[in-house]
mmCIF file of C-alpha atoms in Angstrom:
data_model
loop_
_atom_site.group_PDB
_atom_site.id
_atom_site.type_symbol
_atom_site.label_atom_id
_atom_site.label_comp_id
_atom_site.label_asym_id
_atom_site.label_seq_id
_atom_site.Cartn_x
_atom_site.Cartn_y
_atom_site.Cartn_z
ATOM 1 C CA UNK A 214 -37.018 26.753 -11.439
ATOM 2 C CA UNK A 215 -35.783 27.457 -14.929
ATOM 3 C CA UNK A 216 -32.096 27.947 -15.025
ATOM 4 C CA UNK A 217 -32.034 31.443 -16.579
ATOM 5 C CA UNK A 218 -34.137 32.645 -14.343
ATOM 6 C CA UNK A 219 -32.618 30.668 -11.521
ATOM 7 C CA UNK A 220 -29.360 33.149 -12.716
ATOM 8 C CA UNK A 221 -31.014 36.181 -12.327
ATOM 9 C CA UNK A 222 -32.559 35.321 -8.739
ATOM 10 C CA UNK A 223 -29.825 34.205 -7.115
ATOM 11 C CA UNK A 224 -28.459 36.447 -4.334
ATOM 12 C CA UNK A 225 -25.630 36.175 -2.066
ATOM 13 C CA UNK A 226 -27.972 35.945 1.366
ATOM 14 C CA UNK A 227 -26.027 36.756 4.368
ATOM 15 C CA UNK A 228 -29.430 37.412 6.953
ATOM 16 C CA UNK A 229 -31.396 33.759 7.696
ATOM 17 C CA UNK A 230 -34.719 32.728 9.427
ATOM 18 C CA UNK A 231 -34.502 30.869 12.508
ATOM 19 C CA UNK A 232 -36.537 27.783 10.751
ATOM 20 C CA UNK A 233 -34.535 24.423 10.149
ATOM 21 C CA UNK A 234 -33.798 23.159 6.557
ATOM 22 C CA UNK A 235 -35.849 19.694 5.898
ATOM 23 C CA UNK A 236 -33.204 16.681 5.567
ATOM 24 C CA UNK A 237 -35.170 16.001 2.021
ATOM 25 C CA UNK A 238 -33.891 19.067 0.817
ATOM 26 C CA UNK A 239 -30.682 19.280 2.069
ATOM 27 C CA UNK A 240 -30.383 16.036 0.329
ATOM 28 C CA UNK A 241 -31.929 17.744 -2.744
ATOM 29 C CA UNK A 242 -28.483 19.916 -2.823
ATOM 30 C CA UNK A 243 -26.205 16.791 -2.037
ATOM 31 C CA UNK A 244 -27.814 15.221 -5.166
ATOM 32 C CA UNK A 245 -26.967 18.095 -7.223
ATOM 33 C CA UNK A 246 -23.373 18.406 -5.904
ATOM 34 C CA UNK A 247 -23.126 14.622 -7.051
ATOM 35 C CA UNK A 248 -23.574 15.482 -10.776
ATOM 36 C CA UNK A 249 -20.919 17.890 -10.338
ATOM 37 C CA UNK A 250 -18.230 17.453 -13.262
ATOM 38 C CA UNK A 251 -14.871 16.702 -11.855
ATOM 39 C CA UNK A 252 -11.460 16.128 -13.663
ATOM 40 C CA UNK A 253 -11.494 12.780 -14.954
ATOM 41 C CA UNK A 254 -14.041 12.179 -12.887
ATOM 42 C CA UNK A 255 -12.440 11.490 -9.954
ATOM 43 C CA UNK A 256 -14.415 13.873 -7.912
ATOM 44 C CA UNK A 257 -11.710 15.677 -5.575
ATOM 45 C CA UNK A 258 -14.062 17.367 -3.249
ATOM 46 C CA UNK A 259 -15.633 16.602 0.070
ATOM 47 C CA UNK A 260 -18.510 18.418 1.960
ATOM 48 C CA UNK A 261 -18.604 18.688 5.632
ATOM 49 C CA UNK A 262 -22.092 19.283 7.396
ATOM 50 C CA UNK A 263 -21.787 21.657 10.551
ATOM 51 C CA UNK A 264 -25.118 22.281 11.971
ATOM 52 C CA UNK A 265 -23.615 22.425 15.625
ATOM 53 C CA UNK A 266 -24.514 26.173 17.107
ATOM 54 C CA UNK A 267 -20.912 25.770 18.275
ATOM 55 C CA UNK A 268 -19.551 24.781 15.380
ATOM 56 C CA UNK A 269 -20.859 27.494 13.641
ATOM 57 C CA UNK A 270 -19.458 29.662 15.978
ATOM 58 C CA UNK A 271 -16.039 28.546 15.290
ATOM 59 C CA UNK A 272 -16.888 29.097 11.228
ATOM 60 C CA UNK A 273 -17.769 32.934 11.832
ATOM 61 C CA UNK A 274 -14.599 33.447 13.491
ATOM 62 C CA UNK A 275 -12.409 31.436 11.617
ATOM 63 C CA UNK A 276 -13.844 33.826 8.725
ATOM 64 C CA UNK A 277 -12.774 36.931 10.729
ATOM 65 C CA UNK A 278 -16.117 37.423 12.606
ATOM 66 C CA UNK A 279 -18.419 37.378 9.462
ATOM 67 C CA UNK A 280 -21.154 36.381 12.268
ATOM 68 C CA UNK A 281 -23.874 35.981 9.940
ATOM 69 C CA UNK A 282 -22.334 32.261 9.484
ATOM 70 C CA UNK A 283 -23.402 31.633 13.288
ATOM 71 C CA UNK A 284 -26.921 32.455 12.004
ATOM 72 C CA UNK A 285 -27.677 29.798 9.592
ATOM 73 C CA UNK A 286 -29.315 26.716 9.437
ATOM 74 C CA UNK A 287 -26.296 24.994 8.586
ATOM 75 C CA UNK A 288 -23.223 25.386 7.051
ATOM 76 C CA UNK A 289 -21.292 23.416 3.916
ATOM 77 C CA UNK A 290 -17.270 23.855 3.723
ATOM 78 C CA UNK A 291 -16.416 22.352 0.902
ATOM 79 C CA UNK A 292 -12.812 21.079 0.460
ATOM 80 C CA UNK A 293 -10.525 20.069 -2.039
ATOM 81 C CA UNK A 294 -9.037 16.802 -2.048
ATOM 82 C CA UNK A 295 -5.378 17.449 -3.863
ATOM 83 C CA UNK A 296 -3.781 13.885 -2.685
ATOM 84 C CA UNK A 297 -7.074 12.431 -4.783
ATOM 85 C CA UNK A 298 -6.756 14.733 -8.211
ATOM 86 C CA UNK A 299 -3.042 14.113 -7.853
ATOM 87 C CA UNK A 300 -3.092 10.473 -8.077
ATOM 88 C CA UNK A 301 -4.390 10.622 -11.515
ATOM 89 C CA UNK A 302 -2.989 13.772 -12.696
ATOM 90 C CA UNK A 303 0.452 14.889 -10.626
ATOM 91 C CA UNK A 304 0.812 18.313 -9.939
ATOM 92 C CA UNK A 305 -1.981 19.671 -12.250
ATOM 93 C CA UNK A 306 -4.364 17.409 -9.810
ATOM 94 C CA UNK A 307 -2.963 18.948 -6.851
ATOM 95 C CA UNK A 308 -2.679 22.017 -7.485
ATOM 96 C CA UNK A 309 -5.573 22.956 -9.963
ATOM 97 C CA UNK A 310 -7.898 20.124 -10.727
ATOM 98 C CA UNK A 311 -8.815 19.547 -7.004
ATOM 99 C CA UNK A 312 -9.694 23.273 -6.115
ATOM 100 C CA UNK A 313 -11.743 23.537 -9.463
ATOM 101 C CA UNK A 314 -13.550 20.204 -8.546
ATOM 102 C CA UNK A 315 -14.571 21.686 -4.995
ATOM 103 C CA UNK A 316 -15.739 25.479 -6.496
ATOM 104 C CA UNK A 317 -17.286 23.445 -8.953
ATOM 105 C CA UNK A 318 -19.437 21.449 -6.427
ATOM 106 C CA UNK A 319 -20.140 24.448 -4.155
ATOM 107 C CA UNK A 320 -21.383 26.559 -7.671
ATOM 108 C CA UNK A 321 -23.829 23.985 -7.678
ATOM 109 C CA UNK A 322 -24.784 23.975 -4.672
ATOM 110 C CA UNK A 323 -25.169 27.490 -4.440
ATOM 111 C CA UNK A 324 -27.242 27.450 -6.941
ATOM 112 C CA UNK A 325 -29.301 24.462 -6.067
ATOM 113 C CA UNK A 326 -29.836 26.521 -2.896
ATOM 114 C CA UNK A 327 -31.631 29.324 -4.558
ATOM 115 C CA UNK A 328 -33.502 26.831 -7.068
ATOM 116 C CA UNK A 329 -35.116 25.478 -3.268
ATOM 117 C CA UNK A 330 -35.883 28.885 -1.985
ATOM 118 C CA UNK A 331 -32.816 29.341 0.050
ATOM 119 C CA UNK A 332 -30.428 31.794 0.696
ATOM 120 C CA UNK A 333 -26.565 31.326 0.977
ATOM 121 C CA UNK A 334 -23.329 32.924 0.469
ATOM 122 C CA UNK A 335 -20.143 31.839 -1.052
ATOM 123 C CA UNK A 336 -17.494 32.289 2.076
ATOM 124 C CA UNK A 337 -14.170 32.806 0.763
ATOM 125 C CA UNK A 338 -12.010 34.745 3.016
ATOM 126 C CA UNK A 339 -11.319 32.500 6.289
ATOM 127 C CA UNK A 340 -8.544 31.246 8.124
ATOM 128 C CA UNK A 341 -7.521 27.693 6.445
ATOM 129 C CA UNK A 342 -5.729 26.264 9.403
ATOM 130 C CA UNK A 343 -8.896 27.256 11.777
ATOM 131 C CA UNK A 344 -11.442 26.136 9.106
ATOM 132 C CA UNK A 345 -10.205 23.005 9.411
ATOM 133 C CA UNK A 346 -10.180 22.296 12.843
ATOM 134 C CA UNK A 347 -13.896 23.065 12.963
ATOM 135 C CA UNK A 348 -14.573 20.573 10.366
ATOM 136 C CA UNK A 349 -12.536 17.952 12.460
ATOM 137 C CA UNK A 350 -9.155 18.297 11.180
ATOM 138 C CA UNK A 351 -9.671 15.854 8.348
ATOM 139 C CA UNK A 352 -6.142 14.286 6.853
ATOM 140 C CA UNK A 353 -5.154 15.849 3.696
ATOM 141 C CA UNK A 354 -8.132 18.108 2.956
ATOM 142 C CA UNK A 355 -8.013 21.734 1.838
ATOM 143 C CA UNK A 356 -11.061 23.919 2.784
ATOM 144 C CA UNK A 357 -11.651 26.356 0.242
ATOM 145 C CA UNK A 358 -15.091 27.960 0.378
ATOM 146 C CA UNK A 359 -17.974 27.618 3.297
ATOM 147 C CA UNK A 360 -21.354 28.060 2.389
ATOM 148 C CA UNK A 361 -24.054 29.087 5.265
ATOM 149 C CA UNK A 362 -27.097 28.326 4.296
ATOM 150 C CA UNK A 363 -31.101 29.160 5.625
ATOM 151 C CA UNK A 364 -34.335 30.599 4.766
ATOM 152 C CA UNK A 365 -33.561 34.027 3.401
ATOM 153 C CA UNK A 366 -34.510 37.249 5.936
ATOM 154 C CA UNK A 367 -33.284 39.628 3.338
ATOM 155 C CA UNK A 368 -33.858 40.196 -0.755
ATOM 156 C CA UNK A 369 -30.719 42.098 -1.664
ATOM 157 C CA UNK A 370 -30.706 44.004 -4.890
ATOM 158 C CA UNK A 371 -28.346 42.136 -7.861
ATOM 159 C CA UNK A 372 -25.670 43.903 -7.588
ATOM 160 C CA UNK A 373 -23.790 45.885 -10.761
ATOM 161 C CA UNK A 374 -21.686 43.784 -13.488
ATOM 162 C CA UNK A 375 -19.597 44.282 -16.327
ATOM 163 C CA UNK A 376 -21.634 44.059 -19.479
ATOM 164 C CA UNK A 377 -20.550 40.968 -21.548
ATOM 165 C CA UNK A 378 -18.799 43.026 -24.261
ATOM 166 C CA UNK A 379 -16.098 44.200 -21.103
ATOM 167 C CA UNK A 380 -15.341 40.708 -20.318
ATOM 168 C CA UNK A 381 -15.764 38.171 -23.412
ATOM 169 C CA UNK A 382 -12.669 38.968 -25.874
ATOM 170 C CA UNK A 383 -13.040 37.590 -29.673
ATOM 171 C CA UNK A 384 -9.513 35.983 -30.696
ATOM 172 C CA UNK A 385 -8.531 37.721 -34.455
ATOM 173 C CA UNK B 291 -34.914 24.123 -18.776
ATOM 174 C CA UNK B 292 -35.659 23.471 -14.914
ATOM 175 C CA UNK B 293 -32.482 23.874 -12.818
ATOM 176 C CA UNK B 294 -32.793 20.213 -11.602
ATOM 177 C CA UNK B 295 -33.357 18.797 -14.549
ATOM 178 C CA UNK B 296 -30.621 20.529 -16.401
ATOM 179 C CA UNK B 297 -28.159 19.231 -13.772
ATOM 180 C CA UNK B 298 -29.020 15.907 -14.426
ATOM 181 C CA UNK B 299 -29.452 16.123 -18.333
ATOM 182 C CA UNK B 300 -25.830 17.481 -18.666
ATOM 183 C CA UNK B 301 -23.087 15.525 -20.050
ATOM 184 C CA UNK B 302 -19.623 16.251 -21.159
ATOM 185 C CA UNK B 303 -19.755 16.217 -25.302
ATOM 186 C CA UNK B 304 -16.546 15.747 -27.433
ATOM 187 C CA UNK B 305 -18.479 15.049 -30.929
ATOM 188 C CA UNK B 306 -19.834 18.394 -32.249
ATOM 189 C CA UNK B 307 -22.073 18.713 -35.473
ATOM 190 C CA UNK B 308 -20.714 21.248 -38.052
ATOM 191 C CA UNK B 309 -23.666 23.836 -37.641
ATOM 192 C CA UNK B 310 -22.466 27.365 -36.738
ATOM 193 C CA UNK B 311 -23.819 28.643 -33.062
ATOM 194 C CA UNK B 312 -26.250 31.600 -33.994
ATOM 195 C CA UNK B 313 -24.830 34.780 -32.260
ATOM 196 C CA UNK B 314 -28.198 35.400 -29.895
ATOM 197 C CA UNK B 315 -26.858 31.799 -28.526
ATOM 198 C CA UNK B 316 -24.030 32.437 -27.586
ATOM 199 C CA UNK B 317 -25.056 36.069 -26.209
ATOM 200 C CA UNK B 318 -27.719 34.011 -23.596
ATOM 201 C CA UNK B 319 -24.075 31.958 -22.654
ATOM 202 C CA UNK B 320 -22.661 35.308 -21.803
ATOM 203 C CA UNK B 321 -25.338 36.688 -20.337
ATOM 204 C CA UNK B 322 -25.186 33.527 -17.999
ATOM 205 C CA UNK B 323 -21.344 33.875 -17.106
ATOM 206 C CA UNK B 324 -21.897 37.575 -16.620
ATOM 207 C CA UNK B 325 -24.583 36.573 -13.619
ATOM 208 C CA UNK B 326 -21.782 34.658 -11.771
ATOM 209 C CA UNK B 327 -21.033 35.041 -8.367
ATOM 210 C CA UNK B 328 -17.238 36.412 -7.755
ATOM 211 C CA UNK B 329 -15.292 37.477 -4.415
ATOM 212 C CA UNK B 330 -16.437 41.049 -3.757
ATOM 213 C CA UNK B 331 -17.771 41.242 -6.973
ATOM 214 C CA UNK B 332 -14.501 41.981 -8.327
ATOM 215 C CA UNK B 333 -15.421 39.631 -11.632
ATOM 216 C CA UNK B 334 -11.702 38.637 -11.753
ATOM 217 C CA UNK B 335 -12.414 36.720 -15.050
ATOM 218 C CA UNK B 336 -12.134 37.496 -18.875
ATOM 219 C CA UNK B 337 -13.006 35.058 -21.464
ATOM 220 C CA UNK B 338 -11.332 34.927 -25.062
ATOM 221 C CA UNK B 339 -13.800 33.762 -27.731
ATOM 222 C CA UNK B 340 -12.342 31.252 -30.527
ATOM 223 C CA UNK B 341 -14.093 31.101 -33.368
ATOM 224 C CA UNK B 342 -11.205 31.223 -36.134
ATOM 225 C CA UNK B 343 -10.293 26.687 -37.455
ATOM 226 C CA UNK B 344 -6.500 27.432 -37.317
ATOM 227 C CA UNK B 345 -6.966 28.975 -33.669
ATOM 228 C CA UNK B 346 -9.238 25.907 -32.754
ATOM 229 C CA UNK B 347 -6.396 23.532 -34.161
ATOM 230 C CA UNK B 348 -3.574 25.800 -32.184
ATOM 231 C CA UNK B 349 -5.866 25.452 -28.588
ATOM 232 C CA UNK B 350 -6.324 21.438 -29.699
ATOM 233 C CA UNK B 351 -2.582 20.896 -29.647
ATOM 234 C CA UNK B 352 -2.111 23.361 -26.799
ATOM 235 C CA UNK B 353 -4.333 20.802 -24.806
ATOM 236 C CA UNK B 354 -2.081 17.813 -25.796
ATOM 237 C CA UNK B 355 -4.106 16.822 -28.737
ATOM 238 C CA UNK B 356 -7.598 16.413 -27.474
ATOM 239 C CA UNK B 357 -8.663 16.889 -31.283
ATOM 240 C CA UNK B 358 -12.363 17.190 -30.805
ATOM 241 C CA UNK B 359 -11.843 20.628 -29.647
ATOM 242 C CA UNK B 360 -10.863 21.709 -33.609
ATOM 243 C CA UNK B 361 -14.206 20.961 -34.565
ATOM 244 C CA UNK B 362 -16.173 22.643 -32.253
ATOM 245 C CA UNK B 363 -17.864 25.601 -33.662
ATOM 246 C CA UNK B 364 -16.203 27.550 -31.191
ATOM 247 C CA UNK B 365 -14.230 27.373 -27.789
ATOM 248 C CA UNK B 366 -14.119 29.465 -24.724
ATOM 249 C CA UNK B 367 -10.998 29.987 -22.840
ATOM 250 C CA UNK B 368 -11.618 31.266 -19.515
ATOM 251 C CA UNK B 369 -8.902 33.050 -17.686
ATOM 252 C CA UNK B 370 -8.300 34.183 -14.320
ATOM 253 C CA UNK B 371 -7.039 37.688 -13.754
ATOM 254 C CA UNK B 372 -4.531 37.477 -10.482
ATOM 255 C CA UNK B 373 -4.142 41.230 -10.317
ATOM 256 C CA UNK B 374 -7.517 41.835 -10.216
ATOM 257 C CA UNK B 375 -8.269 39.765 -7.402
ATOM 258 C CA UNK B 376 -5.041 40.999 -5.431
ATOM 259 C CA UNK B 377 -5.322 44.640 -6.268
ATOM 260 C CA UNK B 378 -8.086 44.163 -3.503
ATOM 261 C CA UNK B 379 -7.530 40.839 -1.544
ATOM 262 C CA UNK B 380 -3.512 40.475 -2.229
ATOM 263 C CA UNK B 381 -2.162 37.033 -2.284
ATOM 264 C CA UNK B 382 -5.538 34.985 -1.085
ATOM 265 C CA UNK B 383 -6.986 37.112 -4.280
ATOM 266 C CA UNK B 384 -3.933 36.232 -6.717
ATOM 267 C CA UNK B 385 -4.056 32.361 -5.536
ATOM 268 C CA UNK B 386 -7.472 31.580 -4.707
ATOM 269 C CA UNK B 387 -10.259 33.921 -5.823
ATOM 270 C CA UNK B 388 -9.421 35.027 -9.091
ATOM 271 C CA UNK B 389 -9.051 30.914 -10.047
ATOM 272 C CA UNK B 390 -12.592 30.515 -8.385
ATOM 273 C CA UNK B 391 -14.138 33.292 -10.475
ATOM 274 C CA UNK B 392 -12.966 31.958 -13.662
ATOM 275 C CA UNK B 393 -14.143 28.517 -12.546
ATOM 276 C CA UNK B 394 -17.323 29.683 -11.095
ATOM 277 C CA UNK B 395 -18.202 31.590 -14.411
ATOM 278 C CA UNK B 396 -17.343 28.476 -16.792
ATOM 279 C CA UNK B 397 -19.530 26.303 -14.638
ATOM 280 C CA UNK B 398 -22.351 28.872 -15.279
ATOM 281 C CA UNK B 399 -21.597 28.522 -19.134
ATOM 282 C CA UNK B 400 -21.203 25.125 -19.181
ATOM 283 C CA UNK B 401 -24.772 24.741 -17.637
ATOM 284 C CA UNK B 402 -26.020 27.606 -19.718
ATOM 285 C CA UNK B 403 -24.354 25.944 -22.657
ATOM 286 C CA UNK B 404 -26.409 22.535 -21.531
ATOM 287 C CA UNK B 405 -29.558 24.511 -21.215
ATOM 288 C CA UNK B 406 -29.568 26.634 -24.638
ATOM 289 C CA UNK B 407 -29.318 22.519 -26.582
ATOM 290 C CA UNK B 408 -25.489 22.810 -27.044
ATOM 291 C CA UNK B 409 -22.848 20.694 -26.049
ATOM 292 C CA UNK B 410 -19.468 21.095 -24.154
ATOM 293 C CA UNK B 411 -16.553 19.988 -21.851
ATOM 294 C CA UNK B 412 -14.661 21.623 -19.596
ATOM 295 C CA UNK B 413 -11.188 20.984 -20.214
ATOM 296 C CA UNK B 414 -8.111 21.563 -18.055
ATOM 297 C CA UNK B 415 -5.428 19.512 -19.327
ATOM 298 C CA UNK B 416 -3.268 22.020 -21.415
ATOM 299 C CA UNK B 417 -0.111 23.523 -21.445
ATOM 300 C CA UNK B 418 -0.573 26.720 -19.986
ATOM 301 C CA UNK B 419 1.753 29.094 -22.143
ATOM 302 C CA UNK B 420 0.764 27.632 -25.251
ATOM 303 C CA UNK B 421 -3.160 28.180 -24.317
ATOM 304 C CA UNK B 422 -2.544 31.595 -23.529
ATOM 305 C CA UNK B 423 -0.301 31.965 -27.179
ATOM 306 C CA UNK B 424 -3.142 31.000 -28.964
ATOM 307 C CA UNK B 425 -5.452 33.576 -27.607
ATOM 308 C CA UNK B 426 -3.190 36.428 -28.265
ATOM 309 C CA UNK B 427 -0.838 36.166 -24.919
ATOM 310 C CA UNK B 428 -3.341 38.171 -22.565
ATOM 311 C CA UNK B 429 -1.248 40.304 -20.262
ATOM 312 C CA UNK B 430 -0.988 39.126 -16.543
ATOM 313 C CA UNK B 431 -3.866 36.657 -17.852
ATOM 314 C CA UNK B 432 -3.666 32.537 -16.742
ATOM 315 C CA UNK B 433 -5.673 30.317 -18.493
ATOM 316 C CA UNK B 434 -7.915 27.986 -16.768
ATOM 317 C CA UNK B 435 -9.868 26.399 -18.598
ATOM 318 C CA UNK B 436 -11.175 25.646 -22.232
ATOM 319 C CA UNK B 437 -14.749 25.206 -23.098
ATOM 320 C CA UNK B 438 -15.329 23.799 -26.565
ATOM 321 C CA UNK B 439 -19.119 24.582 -27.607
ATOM 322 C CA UNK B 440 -20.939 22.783 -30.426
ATOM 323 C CA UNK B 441 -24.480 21.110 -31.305
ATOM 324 C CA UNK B 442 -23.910 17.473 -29.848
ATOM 325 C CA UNK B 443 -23.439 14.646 -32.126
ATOM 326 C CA UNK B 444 -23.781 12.417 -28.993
ATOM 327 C CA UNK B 445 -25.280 11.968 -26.567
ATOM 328 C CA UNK B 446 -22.973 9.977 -23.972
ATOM 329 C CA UNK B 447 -24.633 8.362 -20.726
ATOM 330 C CA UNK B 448 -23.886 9.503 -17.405
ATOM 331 C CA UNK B 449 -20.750 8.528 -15.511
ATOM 332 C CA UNK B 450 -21.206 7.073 -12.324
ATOM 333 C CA UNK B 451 -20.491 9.478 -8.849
ATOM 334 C CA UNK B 452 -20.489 8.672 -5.691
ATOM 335 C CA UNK B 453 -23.263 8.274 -3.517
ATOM 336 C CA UNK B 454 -24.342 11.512 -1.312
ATOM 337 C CA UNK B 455 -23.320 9.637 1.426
ATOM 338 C CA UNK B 456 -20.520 8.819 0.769
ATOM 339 C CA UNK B 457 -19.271 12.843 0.038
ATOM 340 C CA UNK B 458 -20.824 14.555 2.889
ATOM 341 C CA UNK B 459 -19.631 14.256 6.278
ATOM 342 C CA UNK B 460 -22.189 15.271 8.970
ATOM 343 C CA UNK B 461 -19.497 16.999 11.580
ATOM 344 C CA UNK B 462 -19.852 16.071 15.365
#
């Protein structure tokens, strides 16, 4: 699809079909995670797959019951890896670099998503601690947005924005 | 330019030519940012246009002397706005969202930037006080991240990622 339109597509989908996502294009959204830019390269993010009905379970509430997350096909949880960006870069690593290498992966595959024809949401109000544990309780990780994703059941309107003038600021 | 395409196409540019960036360009780059997803749709992002040479010098030496960024034909600081995000979502907001907005809408025009024929490069290395000097010192404003704009004058190869596998983690 062609990326301005892509833009203006894009939903946040939080209602899913019951049908299963192909492995060829859930790989199709790993690939464009991969070209991802990351600080220095060093590509401080990992994605966990949870496709478990259980697992999923344990998402929703570790998100405060947004249940819709036990509804998709699967689920991404993308973490930040701050011992990784730190080894390069100190405390800028940890405490920046990593977190903007993760939301920069999930951006993409958010949108990737929607270039395919599916819907997803970007999750960002969970419980860390409890995110975590359903993902395995991997060592020195940092979960910091979980993306459900399945064929979309709904076509929400876009919703309102600023207009451009509101937001972009020229320096005098 | 097809989404998938565009992905793959994009490269992080340092080397600018001198040609100005006609204003309906850099209107489609807002236009992009404006479409980006933010946590309740609080858009907890501004973005400070530099277009002035001394300005571009100031941000160059703000970002420890990464030089190339005083001869791009402009730069785009994106900032996060903490009090935004926590006048709804209180400390997750200040720490987390408001960081992810302002990351999530320069990913959007950094891809925008990629698909409109310019080049760009996110950086992140800066000193945070002087960034925010050089843009006027934004109240309650914190700088994220700068992106330089500019018609290439290279065209670098890709750097090498990981593989797929070797990011995602299927989870039991």
């Amino acid at each position: 699809m062609e990326f301005f339109e892509l833009l203006k597509r894009r939903r946040s989908v939080r209602k899913y079909k019951s049908e299963k996502i192909p492995a060829e294009v859930l790989e199709k959204i790993y690939e464009a995670i991969r070209w991802s830019p990351s600080a220095g390269n060093l590509q401080a993010y990992e994605v966990f797959l949870v496709e478990d009905r259980q697992r999923l379970s344990q998402l929703a509430r570790a998100a405060f019951g947004q249940d819709f997350i036990a509804e998709a096909a699967v689920a991404l949880v993308f973490c930040a890896d701050p011992d990784q960006a730190a080894s390069r870069y100190g405390a800028r690593g940890r405490n920046l670099y990593a977190l903007q290498d993760a939301t920069i992966a999930c951006t993409f595959a958010h949108l990737a998503a929607a270039a395919l024809g599916l819907g997803s949401v970007w999750i960002g109000a969970f419980d860390d601690a409890a995110v975590w544990q359903a993902i395995g309780s991997p060592k020195g990780l940092k979960p910091v947005a979980i993306l459900p994703l399945g064929y979309p059941a709904e076509n929400p309107p876009p919703t309102p924005r600023r207009h451009w003038k509101e937001f972009v600021h020229p320096v005098e």
